[in-house]
Amino acid sequence: AQSVSQHNHHVILSEAASLELGCNYSYGGTVNLFWYVQYPGQHLQLLLKYFSGDPLVKGIKGFEAEFIKSKFSFNLRKPSVQWSDTAEYFCAVTPGGYNKLIFGAGTRLAVHP
Amino acid sequence: DTAVSQTPKYLVTQMGNDKSIKCEQNLGHDTMYWYKQDSKKFLKIMFSYNNKELIINETVPNRFSPKSPDKAHLNLHINSLELGDSAVYFCASSQEWGRGEETQYFGPGTRLLVL
């Protein structure tokens, strides 16, 4: 069965630190990859997505993610986090051209000023 | 001007009751979804409708019945509520069913607590 693994369940950083959140998926065919963010008290919103082309994808608020097909990975990065980045981050895939999002368990990021 | 809205925001009820959650999107999208987020924040798809037709029905107890009266609405009715149904239920929509590339837009969630 398809699955998505997020290695870090809880990450604590100071402002200006660099961020990398891991995401791996298990599916051998074509996938589309997403990162969604849920700020405290708010609904899920899209940070970025990859479906073809340049494997380095840039999203909103300075986030980027790199698709490495050989590693089945789609890690999220930000060079310098801010307190306002405190949120829950979800990696997700839609495998095989099927518009069904399969989510990872999420990573809770806390950024201290 | 909320894109995807859900009512109610909070729902507290007793075991055995029947309840409904409503979802509306004003984005003109063809496809709508219901997701369940459990206490560990794990999100799992339950149902999807495209142009009012059911296209995804995950292994969800048949106490859960979605209904789509039109493309802009997807309601979720739950019969005989159980403690394990306590969760946050998210509605979402996307432009079309497509090839899996479409961004899904989520509602604010309905927090259901079954006592």
PDB file of C-alpha atoms in Angstrom, chain B residues 46-104:
ATOM      1  CA  MET B  46     -12.873   9.219   3.584  1.00  0.00           C
ATOM      2  CA  PHE B  47     -14.861  10.167   0.488  1.00  0.00           C
ATOM      3  CA  SER B  48     -14.630  12.099  -2.732  1.00  0.00           C
ATOM      4  CA  TYR B  49     -17.336  13.311  -5.067  1.00  0.00           C
ATOM      5  CA  ASN B  50     -16.876  14.561  -8.589  1.00  0.00           C
ATOM      6  CA  ASN B  51     -19.816  16.353 -10.180  1.00  0.00           C
ATOM      7  CA  LYS B  52     -22.081  14.928  -7.489  1.00  0.00           C
ATOM      8  CA  GLU B  53     -20.918  11.361  -8.146  1.00  0.00           C
ATOM      9  CA  LEU B  54     -19.131   9.280  -5.518  1.00  0.00           C
ATOM     10  CA  ILE B  55     -15.675   8.319  -6.760  1.00  0.00           C
ATOM     11  CA  ILE B  56     -13.725   7.515  -3.615  1.00  0.00           C
ATOM     12  CA  ASN B  57     -15.158   5.551  -0.742  1.00  0.00           C
ATOM     13  CA  GLU B  58     -12.410   4.418   1.585  1.00  0.00           C
ATOM     14  CA  THR B  59     -12.903   1.735   4.215  1.00  0.00           C
ATOM     15  CA  VAL B  60     -15.279   3.855   6.244  1.00  0.00           C
ATOM     16  CA  PRO B  61     -18.073   2.334   8.358  1.00  0.00           C
ATOM     17  CA  ASN B  62     -21.413   2.569   6.602  1.00  0.00           C
ATOM     18  CA  ARG B  63     -22.643   4.683   9.508  1.00  0.00           C
ATOM     19  CA  PHE B  64     -20.977   7.498   7.543  1.00  0.00           C
ATOM     20  CA  SER B  65     -22.979   8.636   4.540  1.00  0.00           C
ATOM     21  CA  PRO B  66     -21.941  11.528   2.334  1.00  0.00           C
ATOM     22  CA  LYS B  67     -24.478  13.422   0.278  1.00  0.00           C
ATOM     23  CA  SER B  68     -23.853  15.895  -2.492  1.00  0.00           C
ATOM     24  CA  PRO B  69     -27.028  17.804  -3.385  1.00  0.00           C
ATOM     25  CA  ASP B  70     -25.088  19.883  -5.918  1.00  0.00           C
ATOM     26  CA  LYS B  71     -21.487  20.501  -6.941  1.00  0.00           C
ATOM     27  CA  ALA B  72     -21.013  23.211  -4.332  1.00  0.00           C
ATOM     28  CA  HIS B  73     -22.092  21.123  -1.354  1.00  0.00           C
ATOM     29  CA  LEU B  74     -20.934  17.913   0.248  1.00  0.00           C
ATOM     30  CA  ASN B  75     -22.506  16.961   3.547  1.00  0.00           C
ATOM     31  CA  LEU B  76     -21.508  14.178   5.892  1.00  0.00           C
ATOM     32  CA  HIS B  77     -24.111  12.363   7.950  1.00  0.00           C
ATOM     33  CA  ILE B  78     -23.033  10.082  10.759  1.00  0.00           C
ATOM     34  CA  ASN B  79     -25.423   7.599  12.354  1.00  0.00           C
ATOM     35  CA  SER B  80     -25.083   5.966  15.767  1.00  0.00           C
ATOM     36  CA  LEU B  81     -22.034   7.957  16.791  1.00  0.00           C
ATOM     37  CA  GLU B  82     -19.265   6.113  18.631  1.00  0.00           C
ATOM     38  CA  LEU B  83     -16.443   7.348  20.854  1.00  0.00           C
ATOM     39  CA  GLY B  84     -13.935   6.541  18.109  1.00  0.00           C
ATOM     40  CA  ASP B  85     -15.634   8.988  15.761  1.00  0.00           C
ATOM     41  CA  SER B  86     -14.233  11.862  17.801  1.00  0.00           C
ATOM     42  CA  ALA B  87     -11.909  13.703  15.425  1.00  0.00           C
ATOM     43  CA  VAL B  88     -11.594  16.773  13.266  1.00  0.00           C
ATOM     44  CA  TYR B  89     -13.355  16.384   9.929  1.00  0.00           C
ATOM     45  CA  PHE B  90     -12.071  18.445   7.029  1.00  0.00           C
ATOM     46  CA  CYS B  91     -13.870  19.166   3.814  1.00  0.00           C
ATOM     47  CA  ALA B  92     -11.828  20.056   0.732  1.00  0.00           C
ATOM     48  CA  SER B  93     -12.386  20.823  -2.923  1.00  0.00           C
ATOM     49  CA  SER B  94     -10.368  20.858  -6.125  1.00  0.00           C
ATOM     50  CA  GLN B  95     -10.975  22.284  -9.572  1.00  0.00           C
ATOM     51  CA  GLU B  96     -11.526  18.860 -11.109  1.00  0.00           C
ATOM     52  CA  TRP B  97     -10.781  15.197 -10.535  1.00  0.00           C
ATOM     53  CA  GLY B  98      -7.877  15.415 -12.942  1.00  0.00           C
ATOM     54  CA  ARG B  99      -4.604  13.540 -12.825  1.00  0.00           C
ATOM     55  CA  GLY B 100      -3.625  14.081  -9.229  1.00  0.00           C
ATOM     56  CA  GLU B 101      -1.937  17.448  -9.762  1.00  0.00           C
ATOM     57  CA  GLU B 102      -4.798  19.575  -8.520  1.00  0.00           C
ATOM     58  CA  THR B 103      -4.440  21.616  -5.372  1.00  0.00           C
ATOM     59  CA  GLN B 104      -7.030  20.772  -2.790  1.00  0.00           C
TER      60      GLN B 104
END
